[in-house]
Coordinates of C-alpha atoms (C1' of nucleotides) in Angstrom, one line a residue:
Chain A
M295 CA 11.1 53.7 11.6
S296 CA 13.4 54.4 9.0
T297 CA 14.6 57.8 8.8
E298 CA 15.0 56.9 4.8
E299 CA 13.0 58.3 2.3
R300 CA 11.5 54.9 1.7
P301 CA 10.6 55.0 -2.0
A302 CA 6.6 54.3 -2.0
S303 CA 6.0 53.8 -5.7
S304 CA 2.4 55.1 -5.4
N305 CA -0.8 53.2 -6.8
F306 CA -4.1 54.7 -7.3
I307 CA -5.4 53.7 -3.8
R308 CA -2.9 54.9 -1.9
T309 CA -3.8 58.0 -4.3
I310 CA -7.5 57.7 -3.4
I311 CA -6.6 57.5 0.3
S312 CA -4.3 60.4 0.9
E313 CA -7.5 62.6 -1.4
D314 CA -10.0 61.6 0.9
L315 CA -8.1 62.2 4.3
E316 CA -6.8 66.0 2.7
S317 CA -10.4 66.3 2.1
G318 CA -12.2 65.0 5.0
K319 CA -14.7 62.5 3.2
R320 CA -12.5 60.3 5.4
D321 CA -10.8 60.6 8.8
Q322 CA -9.1 56.9 9.0
V323 CA -8.5 53.9 7.0
I324 CA -9.6 51.0 8.1
T325 CA -9.2 47.6 5.6
R326 CA -9.9 44.2 6.0
F327 CA -8.5 40.5 4.1
P328 CA -11.5 38.7 3.6
P329 CA -11.0 35.3 2.8
E330 CA -13.5 32.6 2.3
P331 CA -11.9 29.5 4.5
N332 CA -12.1 26.6 1.7
G333 CA -8.8 26.9 0.7
Y334 CA -5.1 27.6 2.1
L335 CA -3.6 31.2 0.6
H336 CA -1.5 31.5 -2.1
I337 CA 0.9 34.3 -3.2
G338 CA -2.3 36.0 -5.0
H339 CA -4.0 36.4 -1.7
A340 CA -0.3 37.4 -0.5
K341 CA -0.7 40.6 -2.7
S342 CA -4.5 40.9 -1.1
F343 CA -3.7 41.5 2.3
S344 CA -0.2 42.8 1.8
L345 CA -2.2 45.4 0.0
N346 CA -4.5 45.8 3.0
F347 CA -2.3 45.7 5.7
G348 CA -0.3 47.7 4.5
L349 CA -2.5 50.6 3.8
A350 CA -3.1 50.5 7.1
E351 CA 0.4 50.8 8.4
D352 CA 1.2 53.3 6.1
F353 CA -1.5 55.7 6.9
N354 CA -1.6 54.5 10.9
G355 CA -5.0 52.9 10.6
R356 CA -5.8 49.4 10.9
C357 CA -6.6 46.1 8.9
H358 CA -9.1 43.0 10.2
L359 CA -8.7 39.7 9.6
R360 CA -12.3 38.7 8.7
F361 CA -13.4 35.1 7.3
D362 CA -16.1 35.1 4.5
D363 CA -17.8 32.2 5.9
T364 CA -21.0 32.4 4.0
N365 CA -21.6 28.9 2.9
P366 CA -21.0 25.6 4.9
I367 CA -20.7 23.3 2.7
K368 CA -17.1 24.5 1.5
E369 CA -15.8 25.8 4.2
D370 CA -13.3 24.3 7.3
D371 CA -11.8 25.3 10.9
E372 CA -8.8 23.6 9.3
Y373 CA -8.5 26.2 6.8
V374 CA -9.2 29.1 9.5
E375 CA -5.9 28.0 11.0
A376 CA -3.5 27.8 8.2
I377 CA -4.5 31.2 7.3
K378 CA -4.3 33.3 10.3
A379 CA -1.1 31.3 10.5
D380 CA 0.0 32.1 6.8
V381 CA -0.9 35.9 7.2
S382 CA 1.0 36.0 10.4
W383 CA 4.0 34.6 9.0
L384 CA 4.3 37.6 6.9
G385 CA 4.6 39.1 9.3
F386 CA 0.8 41.5 9.5
D387 CA -0.8 41.8 13.1
W388 CA -4.6 42.1 12.9
G389 CA -4.3 43.0 16.5
E390 CA -8.0 42.9 17.7
H391 CA -10.1 42.6 14.9
L392 CA -10.2 39.0 14.5
H393 CA -14.1 38.7 12.7
F394 CA -16.3 36.2 10.6
A395 CA -19.4 36.8 8.8
S396 CA -20.7 34.5 10.4
D397 CA -20.3 37.0 13.3
Y398 CA -23.6 38.7 11.9
F399 CA -25.9 35.9 10.9
D400 CA -27.8 37.3 13.4
Q401 CA -27.9 41.5 12.2
L402 CA -28.1 39.9 8.7
Y403 CA -31.2 37.9 9.4
L404 CA -33.1 41.5 10.8
W405 CA -31.6 43.3 7.9
A406 CA -33.3 40.8 5.4
V407 CA -36.7 41.4 7.6
Q408 CA -36.4 45.3 7.6
L409 CA -36.3 44.9 3.5
I410 CA -38.6 42.8 3.3
K411 CA -41.0 44.9 5.5
A412 CA -39.8 47.4 3.4
G413 CA -41.0 46.2 -0.1
K414 CA -37.5 45.7 -0.8
A415 CA -36.9 41.9 -1.0
Y416 CA -39.3 39.0 -1.5
V417 CA -39.3 35.3 -1.3
D418 CA -39.3 33.2 -4.8
S419 CA -40.2 29.9 -5.3
Q420 CA -39.6 29.3 -8.5
S421 CA -36.4 26.4 -9.1
A422 CA -33.0 27.5 -9.9
D423 CA -33.2 26.2 -13.3
E424 CA -36.5 28.6 -13.5
M425 CA -34.9 31.7 -11.9
R426 CA -32.0 31.0 -14.8
E427 CA -34.3 31.1 -17.6
N428 CA -36.0 34.1 -16.4
R429 CA -32.7 36.0 -15.6
G430 CA -32.4 36.7 -19.2
T431 CA -28.9 37.1 -21.2
L432 CA -26.2 39.6 -21.9
T433 CA -28.3 41.4 -24.4
A434 CA -31.5 40.6 -23.2
A435 CA -33.6 41.4 -20.1
G436 CA -34.7 39.3 -17.6
I437 CA -38.6 38.8 -16.8
D438 CA -40.4 38.7 -13.4
S439 CA -40.6 36.1 -11.2
P440 CA -44.5 34.8 -10.7
F441 CA -43.3 35.1 -6.9
R442 CA -42.1 39.1 -7.2
N443 CA -45.4 40.6 -6.0
R444 CA -46.3 38.3 -3.0
S445 CA -47.5 40.4 -0.1
I446 CA -45.3 41.7 2.6
E447 CA -47.3 38.9 5.0
D448 CA -46.9 36.5 2.6
N449 CA -42.6 37.3 2.3
L450 CA -42.3 37.6 6.1
A451 CA -43.9 34.4 6.7
L452 CA -42.4 32.6 4.1
F453 CA -38.7 33.8 5.1
E454 CA -39.7 32.6 8.9
Q455 CA -40.5 29.2 7.5
M456 CA -37.5 29.4 5.5
K457 CA -35.4 30.2 8.6
N458 CA -36.9 27.4 11.0
G459 CA -36.3 25.2 8.1
E460 CA -39.9 23.8 6.8
F461 CA -38.8 24.0 3.8
A462 CA -36.4 21.6 1.5
D463 CA -32.9 23.6 0.2
G464 CA -33.9 25.0 -3.5
S465 CA -37.7 25.3 -2.6
H466 CA -37.3 28.8 -2.1
I467 CA -35.2 31.7 -1.3
L468 CA -35.5 35.1 -0.7
R469 CA -34.6 37.3 -3.9
A470 CA -33.5 41.8 -3.4
K471 CA -36.5 43.5 -6.0
I472 CA -34.5 45.1 -7.7
D473 CA -34.4 45.1 -11.5
M474 CA -35.2 42.0 -13.5
S475 CA -34.0 44.6 -16.5
S476 CA -30.9 46.5 -15.6
P477 CA -28.1 45.2 -18.3
N478 CA -25.7 45.2 -14.6
M479 CA -26.9 40.9 -14.3
N480 CA -26.3 42.2 -10.7
L481 CA -28.9 43.9 -10.3
R482 CA -31.7 41.7 -12.0
D483 CA -33.1 40.8 -8.6
P484 CA -30.5 39.1 -6.6
A485 CA -30.4 35.8 -4.3
M486 CA -30.2 37.1 -0.9
Y487 CA -30.4 33.9 1.5
R488 CA -30.5 30.6 0.7
I489 CA -31.8 27.4 2.1
M490 CA -28.9 24.6 3.6
H491 CA -29.3 22.6 5.5
T492 CA -25.4 22.2 6.4
D493 CA -24.0 22.7 9.7
H494 CA -21.5 25.8 10.1
H495 CA -18.1 25.4 11.0
R496 CA -19.1 27.9 13.7
T497 CA -22.7 28.3 14.1
G498 CA -23.6 25.0 13.7
D499 CA -27.4 24.1 13.5
K500 CA -28.4 27.1 14.6
W501 CA -29.3 28.1 10.8
C502 CA -30.2 26.5 8.2
I503 CA -30.2 29.7 5.7
Y504 CA -27.4 31.1 4.9
P505 CA -26.7 34.8 3.3
M506 CA -24.9 35.0 0.1
Y507 CA -21.7 37.3 -0.5
D508 CA -23.2 40.0 -1.9
F509 CA -25.8 40.2 0.9
A510 CA -22.9 39.7 3.6
H511 CA -19.4 41.5 2.7
G512 CA -21.2 45.0 2.7
Q513 CA -22.5 44.4 6.0
G514 CA -20.0 43.1 6.9
D515 CA -17.9 46.0 5.7
S516 CA -20.0 48.5 7.5
I517 CA -20.2 46.9 10.9
E518 CA -16.7 47.0 10.9
G519 CA -16.4 50.1 10.2
V520 CA -13.8 49.5 7.2
T521 CA -13.6 52.3 4.9
Y522 CA -12.0 51.5 2.0
S523 CA -12.7 47.8 0.8
I524 CA -10.4 46.7 -1.6
C525 CA -11.1 43.6 -3.9
T526 CA -10.1 41.9 -7.1
L527 CA -11.6 43.2 -10.7
E528 CA -14.2 40.9 -11.2
F529 CA -16.2 42.6 -7.9
E530 CA -16.5 45.7 -9.8
D531 CA -19.7 44.6 -11.7
H532 CA -20.9 44.0 -8.0
R533 CA -20.3 47.2 -6.6
P534 CA -23.4 48.7 -7.6
L535 CA -25.5 46.4 -5.7
Y536 CA -22.9 46.4 -2.6
E537 CA -24.0 50.2 -2.6
W538 CA -28.1 49.7 -3.5
F539 CA -27.6 47.3 0.6
L540 CA -25.5 50.0 2.1
Q541 CA -28.1 52.5 1.2
E542 CA -31.4 50.7 1.5
L543 CA -30.2 49.6 5.3
D544 CA -29.1 53.6 5.3
I545 CA -26.1 52.0 6.7
F546 CA -22.3 53.4 7.7
A547 CA -21.5 53.1 3.6
P548 CA -17.3 51.6 2.7
Q549 CA -15.9 52.1 0.3
Q550 CA -15.3 49.1 -2.6
I551 CA -12.0 49.5 -4.4
E552 CA -10.7 46.9 -7.1
F553 CA -7.1 46.4 -8.1
A554 CA -6.5 43.5 -10.7
R555 CA -5.4 39.8 -9.2
L556 CA -2.1 38.5 -9.7
N557 CA -1.3 36.0 -12.6
L558 CA 2.0 33.8 -12.4
S559 CA 3.5 32.6 -15.0
Y560 CA 3.7 29.2 -15.0
T561 CA 1.6 28.3 -12.6
V562 CA -2.4 27.9 -12.1
M563 CA -3.7 30.3 -9.0
S564 CA -7.3 29.0 -9.0
K565 CA -8.6 27.5 -5.5
R566 CA -10.6 25.1 -7.8
K567 CA -7.3 23.6 -9.5
L568 CA -4.9 23.7 -6.5
L569 CA -7.1 21.6 -4.9
Q570 CA -7.5 19.1 -8.2
L571 CA -3.7 19.0 -7.8
V572 CA -3.9 18.3 -4.3
N573 CA -6.7 15.3 -4.6
D574 CA -5.5 14.1 -7.3
K575 CA -1.7 13.7 -6.0
H576 CA 0.0 15.7 -8.6
V577 CA 1.5 17.3 -6.1
S578 CA 2.1 16.0 -1.7
G579 CA -0.3 18.5 -0.7
W580 CA -1.0 22.0 -0.5
D581 CA 2.7 22.4 1.8
D582 CA 4.6 20.4 -1.7
P583 CA 7.3 22.7 -2.1
R584 CA 6.2 23.6 -6.1
M585 CA 2.9 24.9 -5.3
P586 CA 2.4 28.5 -5.6
T587 CA 0.6 27.9 -1.8
L588 CA 1.7 30.4 1.2
V589 CA 2.8 26.7 2.9
G590 CA 4.4 25.4 -0.1
M591 CA 6.6 28.5 -1.0
R592 CA 7.6 28.5 3.4
R593 CA 8.5 25.0 2.6
R594 CA 10.2 25.9 -0.3
G595 CA 12.3 27.6 2.1
Y596 CA 11.3 31.5 0.6
P597 CA 11.8 34.1 3.3
A598 CA 8.1 35.9 4.5
A599 CA 10.3 38.9 3.6
A600 CA 11.2 37.9 0.2
I601 CA 7.3 37.2 -0.8
R602 CA 6.2 41.1 0.9
T603 CA 9.4 42.3 -1.2
F604 CA 7.4 40.5 -3.8
C605 CA 4.2 42.1 -3.4
E606 CA 5.0 45.5 -3.0
R607 CA 7.8 45.3 -6.6
I608 CA 4.9 44.0 -8.6
G609 CA 2.6 47.3 -7.9
V610 CA -0.9 47.4 -7.4
G611 CA -3.0 48.2 -10.6
K612 CA -6.4 47.7 -13.2
G613 CA -4.7 46.1 -16.2
A614 CA -4.7 42.3 -16.3
S615 CA -0.9 42.2 -15.1
W616 CA 1.4 38.7 -15.6
I617 CA 4.1 38.9 -13.7
D618 CA 6.9 36.2 -15.0
L619 CA 8.4 33.9 -11.8
S620 CA 11.7 35.0 -12.5
V621 CA 10.6 38.2 -10.6
L622 CA 9.3 36.3 -7.3
E623 CA 12.7 34.0 -7.9
E624 CA 14.7 37.2 -7.8
C625 CA 13.0 38.6 -4.5
V626 CA 13.9 35.1 -3.0
R627 CA 17.6 35.3 -4.2
D628 CA 17.7 39.0 -3.3
R629 CA 17.0 37.9 0.6
L630 CA 18.8 34.6 0.7
N631 CA 21.6 36.1 -0.3
E632 CA 21.7 38.0 2.7
S633 CA 20.8 35.9 5.5
A634 CA 22.0 32.2 3.6
F635 CA 24.9 30.7 5.3
R636 CA 27.2 29.6 3.1
R637 CA 28.1 25.9 3.0
Q638 CA 29.6 23.4 0.3
A639 CA 27.7 20.3 -1.5
V640 CA 28.6 18.5 -4.6
L641 CA 25.3 16.9 -6.3
N642 CA 27.3 15.5 -9.2
P643 CA 30.3 14.0 -7.3
V644 CA 33.3 12.7 -8.8
K645 CA 36.5 11.9 -7.0
V646 CA 39.6 13.5 -7.4
T647 CA 42.8 12.8 -5.4
I648 CA 45.2 14.9 -4.7
T649 CA 48.8 12.7 -5.6
N650 CA 51.3 15.3 -3.4
Y651 CA 49.5 15.2 0.1
P652 CA 49.3 13.3 2.5
A653 CA 47.0 10.3 2.8
D654 CA 46.9 9.9 6.0
K655 CA 46.6 14.3 7.0
V656 CA 43.4 15.9 7.4
E657 CA 43.3 19.6 8.1
E658 CA 40.4 21.7 9.3
L659 CA 40.5 24.4 7.2
D660 CA 38.6 28.0 8.1
A661 CA 35.7 29.4 5.8
P662 CA 33.4 31.8 6.3
N663 CA 29.8 31.4 6.8
H664 CA 29.5 34.5 5.2
P665 CA 32.1 36.2 2.8
Q666 CA 30.1 39.8 2.3
Q667 CA 29.1 39.6 6.7
P668 CA 33.0 38.2 7.8
E669 CA 31.3 38.7 11.7
Q670 CA 28.9 35.8 11.2
G671 CA 32.3 33.6 11.7
T672 CA 34.0 30.8 10.2
R673 CA 33.1 27.0 9.8
K674 CA 35.7 24.0 10.0
L675 CA 36.3 22.1 6.7
P676 CA 38.2 19.0 6.5
F677 CA 40.5 18.8 3.5
G678 CA 42.9 15.7 2.7
N679 CA 43.8 13.6 -0.4
E680 CA 40.8 12.2 -1.3
L681 CA 37.6 14.5 -2.8
Y682 CA 34.5 14.8 -4.2
I683 CA 33.9 17.8 -6.5
D684 CA 31.5 18.7 -9.3
R685 CA 31.0 16.8 -12.3
D686 CA 30.1 20.3 -14.3
D687 CA 33.6 21.6 -13.3
F688 CA 35.3 18.7 -15.5
M689 CA 35.8 18.8 -18.9
E690 CA 38.1 16.5 -21.2
D691 CA 38.0 19.0 -24.2
P692 CA 36.9 22.4 -22.7
P693 CA 35.8 25.3 -24.9
K694 CA 38.4 28.4 -24.4
K695 CA 35.5 29.8 -22.3
F696 CA 35.6 27.6 -19.8
F697 CA 37.7 28.3 -17.1
R698 CA 37.2 25.2 -14.6
L699 CA 39.0 21.8 -14.7
G700 CA 41.2 19.7 -17.2
P701 CA 43.6 17.8 -18.2
G702 CA 46.9 20.2 -17.5
R703 CA 44.4 22.9 -15.9
E704 CA 44.7 24.3 -13.0
V705 CA 41.6 25.7 -10.4
R706 CA 41.1 27.2 -7.3
L707 CA 39.4 24.9 -5.0
R708 CA 37.4 27.1 -2.7
N709 CA 38.8 28.1 1.1
A710 CA 41.5 26.0 0.0
Y711 CA 44.1 25.2 -2.6
I712 CA 44.6 25.8 -6.0
I713 CA 45.0 21.9 -7.8
K714 CA 46.0 21.1 -11.0
C715 CA 44.5 18.1 -13.1
N716 CA 47.5 15.5 -14.1
E717 CA 45.7 12.5 -15.6
V718 CA 42.1 11.1 -16.0
I719 CA 40.6 8.4 -15.4
K720 CA 38.1 6.8 -17.0
D721 CA 36.4 3.3 -16.5
E722 CA 35.1 0.5 -19.4
T723 CA 32.2 3.1 -21.0
G724 CA 34.5 5.3 -21.1
E725 CA 33.4 7.7 -18.0
V726 CA 35.8 9.5 -15.7
V727 CA 36.0 7.8 -12.2
E728 CA 39.1 10.1 -11.0
L729 CA 40.6 12.6 -11.6
I730 CA 44.1 12.5 -10.5
C731 CA 45.3 16.0 -9.5
S732 CA 48.2 17.7 -7.6
A733 CA 47.9 20.5 -5.4
D734 CA 50.2 24.0 -5.2
L735 CA 49.8 24.0 -1.4
D736 CA 51.3 27.4 -1.0
T737 CA 47.8 28.7 -2.2
L738 CA 46.6 29.1 0.3
G739 CA 44.3 32.0 1.5
K740 CA 46.9 33.8 -1.1
N741 CA 47.0 33.4 -4.9
P742 CA 50.7 31.9 -6.2
A743 CA 53.8 33.6 -5.7
D744 CA 54.6 33.2 -8.7
G745 CA 52.3 35.8 -10.1
R746 CA 50.6 33.3 -12.2
K747 CA 46.4 34.0 -12.6
V748 CA 44.0 31.2 -11.6
K749 CA 40.2 32.3 -13.0
G750 CA 38.1 29.1 -11.7
I751 CA 37.1 28.4 -8.6
I752 CA 35.2 25.0 -7.7
H753 CA 33.5 23.6 -4.8
W754 CA 34.8 20.6 -3.1
V755 CA 33.4 18.3 -0.3
A756 CA 36.7 15.5 1.8
A757 CA 35.6 12.5 0.8
Q758 CA 35.9 10.5 3.7
Q759 CA 34.4 13.7 6.2
A760 CA 31.4 13.6 3.5
T761 CA 28.0 12.7 4.1
E762 CA 25.8 11.2 1.2
V763 CA 22.2 13.4 2.2
S764 CA 18.7 14.0 0.6
V765 CA 18.0 16.7 -2.3
R766 CA 15.1 17.4 -4.0
L767 CA 15.8 19.6 -6.8
Y768 CA 12.6 21.7 -7.5
D769 CA 11.2 23.6 -10.6
R770 CA 8.4 25.0 -12.2
L771 CA 5.4 23.2 -11.6
F772 CA 4.1 24.1 -14.8
N773 CA 6.0 23.9 -18.6
Q774 CA 3.8 26.2 -20.4
E775 CA 3.6 30.2 -19.1
N776 CA 0.1 29.8 -19.0
P777 CA -1.3 26.6 -18.1
D778 CA -4.6 27.7 -18.6
K779 CA -4.3 28.2 -21.4
A780 CA -3.2 24.1 -22.4
E781 CA -5.9 21.9 -23.7
N782 CA -6.0 20.7 -20.1
Y783 CA -3.7 22.0 -17.6
I784 CA -3.3 18.5 -16.0
D785 CA -1.4 18.1 -19.1
A786 CA 1.5 20.9 -18.8
I787 CA 2.4 19.7 -15.7
N788 CA 6.0 19.4 -15.4
P789 CA 7.7 16.6 -15.6
E790 CA 10.6 17.1 -13.5
S791 CA 9.2 19.7 -11.6
C792 CA 10.9 17.6 -8.7
T793 CA 13.7 15.4 -8.9
E794 CA 15.0 13.2 -6.1
T795 CA 18.8 12.8 -5.7
T796 CA 21.4 12.7 -3.1
A797 CA 24.5 15.3 -2.3
M798 CA 28.1 14.6 -0.4
V799 CA 28.4 17.2 1.9
E800 CA 30.4 19.3 4.6
P801 CA 30.4 17.9 8.0
G802 CA 28.6 21.8 8.9
L803 CA 25.1 20.4 6.5
I804 CA 24.0 17.6 8.7
D805 CA 23.4 18.9 12.3
V806 CA 20.9 21.5 10.9
A807 CA 17.6 22.6 12.2
A808 CA 14.3 22.0 9.7
G809 CA 13.4 25.7 8.2
E810 CA 17.0 26.5 7.5
T811 CA 18.4 27.7 4.5
F812 CA 22.1 27.3 3.3
Q813 CA 23.5 28.3 0.0
F814 CA 25.2 26.1 -1.0
E815 CA 28.1 27.9 -2.9
R816 CA 28.1 28.1 -6.6
V817 CA 24.7 25.6 -6.8
G818 CA 21.8 27.7 -5.3
Y819 CA 20.0 28.0 -1.5
F820 CA 18.7 24.9 0.3
S821 CA 16.3 24.3 2.8
V822 CA 15.9 22.2 5.0
D823 CA 12.7 20.3 4.5
S824 CA 10.4 20.2 8.3
K825 CA 8.7 17.4 6.9
D826 CA 11.3 14.4 6.3
S827 CA 14.2 15.5 7.6
K828 CA 15.6 13.6 10.9
P829 CA 17.8 14.0 13.3
G830 CA 21.7 13.8 12.0
A831 CA 19.6 13.1 8.1
P832 CA 18.5 15.8 6.6
V833 CA 16.7 16.6 2.9
F834 CA 17.4 19.5 1.4
N835 CA 14.7 21.0 -0.7
R836 CA 16.1 23.5 -3.5
T837 CA 14.7 26.7 -2.7
V838 CA 16.5 28.2 -6.1
T839 CA 19.2 28.0 -8.1
L840 CA 21.8 30.7 -8.6
R841 CA 22.0 32.9 -11.3
D842 CA 24.1 31.3 -13.6
T843 CA 25.4 33.4 -16.8
W844 CA 27.4 30.5 -18.0
A845 CA 24.9 28.1 -18.2
K846 CA 23.2 31.7 -20.2
M847 CA 26.3 31.2 -22.8
K848 CA 26.4 27.7 -23.4
Chain B
rU103 C1' -25.0 43.4 -30.5
rG104 C1' -26.0 44.8 -22.9
rG105 C1' -23.2 46.1 -19.1
rG106 C1' -18.1 47.0 -16.7
rG107 C1' -13.8 48.0 -17.1
rC108 C1' -8.5 48.3 -19.5
rG109 C1' -4.2 50.4 -23.1
rU110 C1' 2.8 54.2 -20.7
rC111 C1' 10.1 50.5 -22.4
rG112 C1' 10.6 42.5 -23.3
rC113 C1' 7.6 42.5 -17.7
rC114 C1' 5.2 45.9 -13.6
rA115 C1' 4.3 50.7 -13.1
rA116 C1' 4.5 56.6 -11.7
rG117 C1' 2.3 60.4 -13.8
rC118 C1' -3.8 63.4 -13.6
rG119 C1' -2.7 70.3 -19.1
rG120 C1' 4.2 72.2 -19.0
rU121 C1' 7.4 68.8 -22.0
rA122 C1' 8.2 60.8 -20.1
rA123 C1' 9.5 58.6 -12.3
rG124 C1' 11.4 53.7 -10.3
rG125 C1' 11.9 48.3 -9.9
rC126 C1' 12.7 43.6 -12.8
rA127 C1' 15.2 42.5 -17.2
rC128 C1' 18.9 43.3 -20.6
rU129 C1' 23.6 45.2 -22.5
rG130 C1' 28.7 47.1 -21.5
rG131 C1' 32.6 47.8 -17.8
rA132 C1' 34.8 47.5 -12.5
rU133 C1' 35.8 44.4 -8.2
rU134 C1' 35.5 39.9 -6.5
rU135 C1' 38.8 32.8 -3.4
rU136 C1' 30.9 31.7 -5.3
rG137 C1' 30.9 32.5 -13.7
rA138 C1' 27.1 34.4 -7.4
rU139 C1' 27.0 39.1 -5.0
rU140 C1' 28.6 44.5 -5.0
rC141 C1' 29.5 48.8 -8.1
rC142 C1' 29.2 52.5 -12.0
rA143 C1' 26.9 53.5 -16.8
rG144 C1' 23.8 52.6 -20.9
rC145 C1' 18.5 51.5 -22.3
rA146 C1' 10.7 54.7 -24.3
rU147 C1' 11.9 62.8 -29.1
rU148 C1' 7.4 59.3 -26.8
rC149 C1' 2.7 57.1 -24.1
rC150 C1' -2.9 51.5 -28.9
rC151 C1' -4.2 54.0 -33.7
rA152 C1' -6.8 58.7 -36.1
rG153 C1' -8.8 63.2 -35.6
rG154 C1' -10.2 68.0 -32.6
rU155 C1' -9.5 71.3 -28.5
rU156 C1' -5.1 74.1 -26.5
rC157 C1' 0.8 78.7 -26.9
rG158 C1' 1.5 73.5 -25.2
rA159 C1' -2.0 66.7 -24.6
rU160 C1' 0.6 60.2 -22.0
rC161 C1' -3.0 63.2 -19.3
rC162 C1' -9.0 67.2 -22.0
rC163 C1' -13.1 65.4 -26.6
rU164 C1' -14.7 62.6 -30.7
rG165 C1' -14.0 58.2 -33.9
rG166 C1' -11.5 54.1 -33.9
rC167 C1' -8.9 49.3 -32.4
rG168 C1' -7.3 45.7 -29.0
rC169 C1' -7.6 43.3 -24.6
rC170 C1' -10.5 41.6 -19.5
rC171 C1' -15.1 40.3 -16.2
rC172 C1' -20.5 39.9 -16.0
rA173 C1' -25.9 35.5 -17.4
rG174 C1' -24.0 30.4 -9.3
rC175 C1' -29.1 29.6 -5.1
rC176 C1' -19.8 30.2 -5.4
rA177 C1' -16.8 33.6 -3.4

RNA sequence: UGGGGCGUCGCCAAGCGGUAAGGCACUGGAUUUUGAUUCCAGCAUUCCCAGGUUCGAUCCCUGGCGCCCCAGCCA
């Protein structure tokens, strides 16, 4: 616990809860995160569970993890394990409260029977098409099903037969008897139970009827004693139904509160689309580093703490909001700037020969792991007469504001000497292949004695001691701010979202562990890929670039 | 043309009748062996519009305008 006052930017949900606690309407805070195990979690889910778990932490309550597994044809254990891992990765703990909607199937069935007996539910035998036609439209009332007034006995018998597997999928359905003319479509006799002869990932073949979301969610909340059932805006219209079931069943009533889901620019968030990206091989999998999934971001090198910061930073509201991807990237930089060790790597090498440095000499220079955190120690950086620097750091005819290397110019080699470019060697095509330089050997760890200023600092590696490694440069997956607005979002995929290349790196970058993230000084943050790296042969994923005001000036 | 929501700085977002928080972005300037980081300063006389109530309104009322969601036996 920090003694500092946390800024705790408030939001409308926090306000509601504080007032309820103060007025005595509620005496504790129990929330829940209810994912359907039919896909991997993405950053939008992170916003949701950070909110739910965060509220529980703030008010000394608890947050349950409950899988909304009411539709067996879409759900799978693979997803429940992945989801648990993702929530844990972000640092949240549901403790003993791991639940499944399917844990409540027996109780739900009893409640359905109870509603039938009360004349509040009936078995409809219309086809799905007929039901759709009779539901009416947004502006026209629906009409009652011809089966709406079946006797309670018939309904009981039919529902029993549905449960016993005596009917084919789609032949009958249990509906709540509410109001076919309601202006709220959700109240026009919504479906409660459908027939599905499908095995369930947890209950196996025990059931061939499964409850709908609307008939399961509120009751699940109620059973668990959830006080605040926080969901996204599209469920606002479901709230009257959520409350109707709780009231008719006369059970504990949680309060549903809706907030706006996250929209992130240059990405898509719908599970259907993410699944298509995976299935159609536009990406390498759910954990492709370009995916907005948590597994993708983890592999990309995004720290869990950065994602939590992001979720706090964007706030919670009820207006449809669009957050720019750069906000997330800035959170990642913030975090990595603190934690990542610094290293030197040259992505686009051009050779430099230091004429006044002995060819057979190799110095082991000390370079800090983190300049702002000397306690993190140093590593050895070999220096010889042949080096590589980045091609971008040399210009033959530089503009006045360019303070890197150029003919006759001086530049500081980071953590080493100041050198001066005396000659430029090109090949037949006119491409620069080598720079002949001289070093000021009296500038190691100090500025020139004569007081001359050398503004430019560039990174480098010793040619003989450098190793070539694989590097993947990632960029935004889509090149349109809102891919959903494209004729086809697939066409909006950025063809340059992943560029495979290599880099010449210092020795300190070879014996590294999967998932470790470094700052390649002056370039960006790079994370050791967890799948494709091999001992002694790491593959680096570019997590995010460093801010580059020079690039902006150009 | 039905119902449910939302409109406060470029992007988020506090505020709930007493005279516009904060973050990000942006712009200056300082420090810096990363054109990074850090630091300091600036950045809405105004809250979608128009009326009204009030000593006083972003907050209340009326009427407009704009945007989002709903017609799955998905969640």
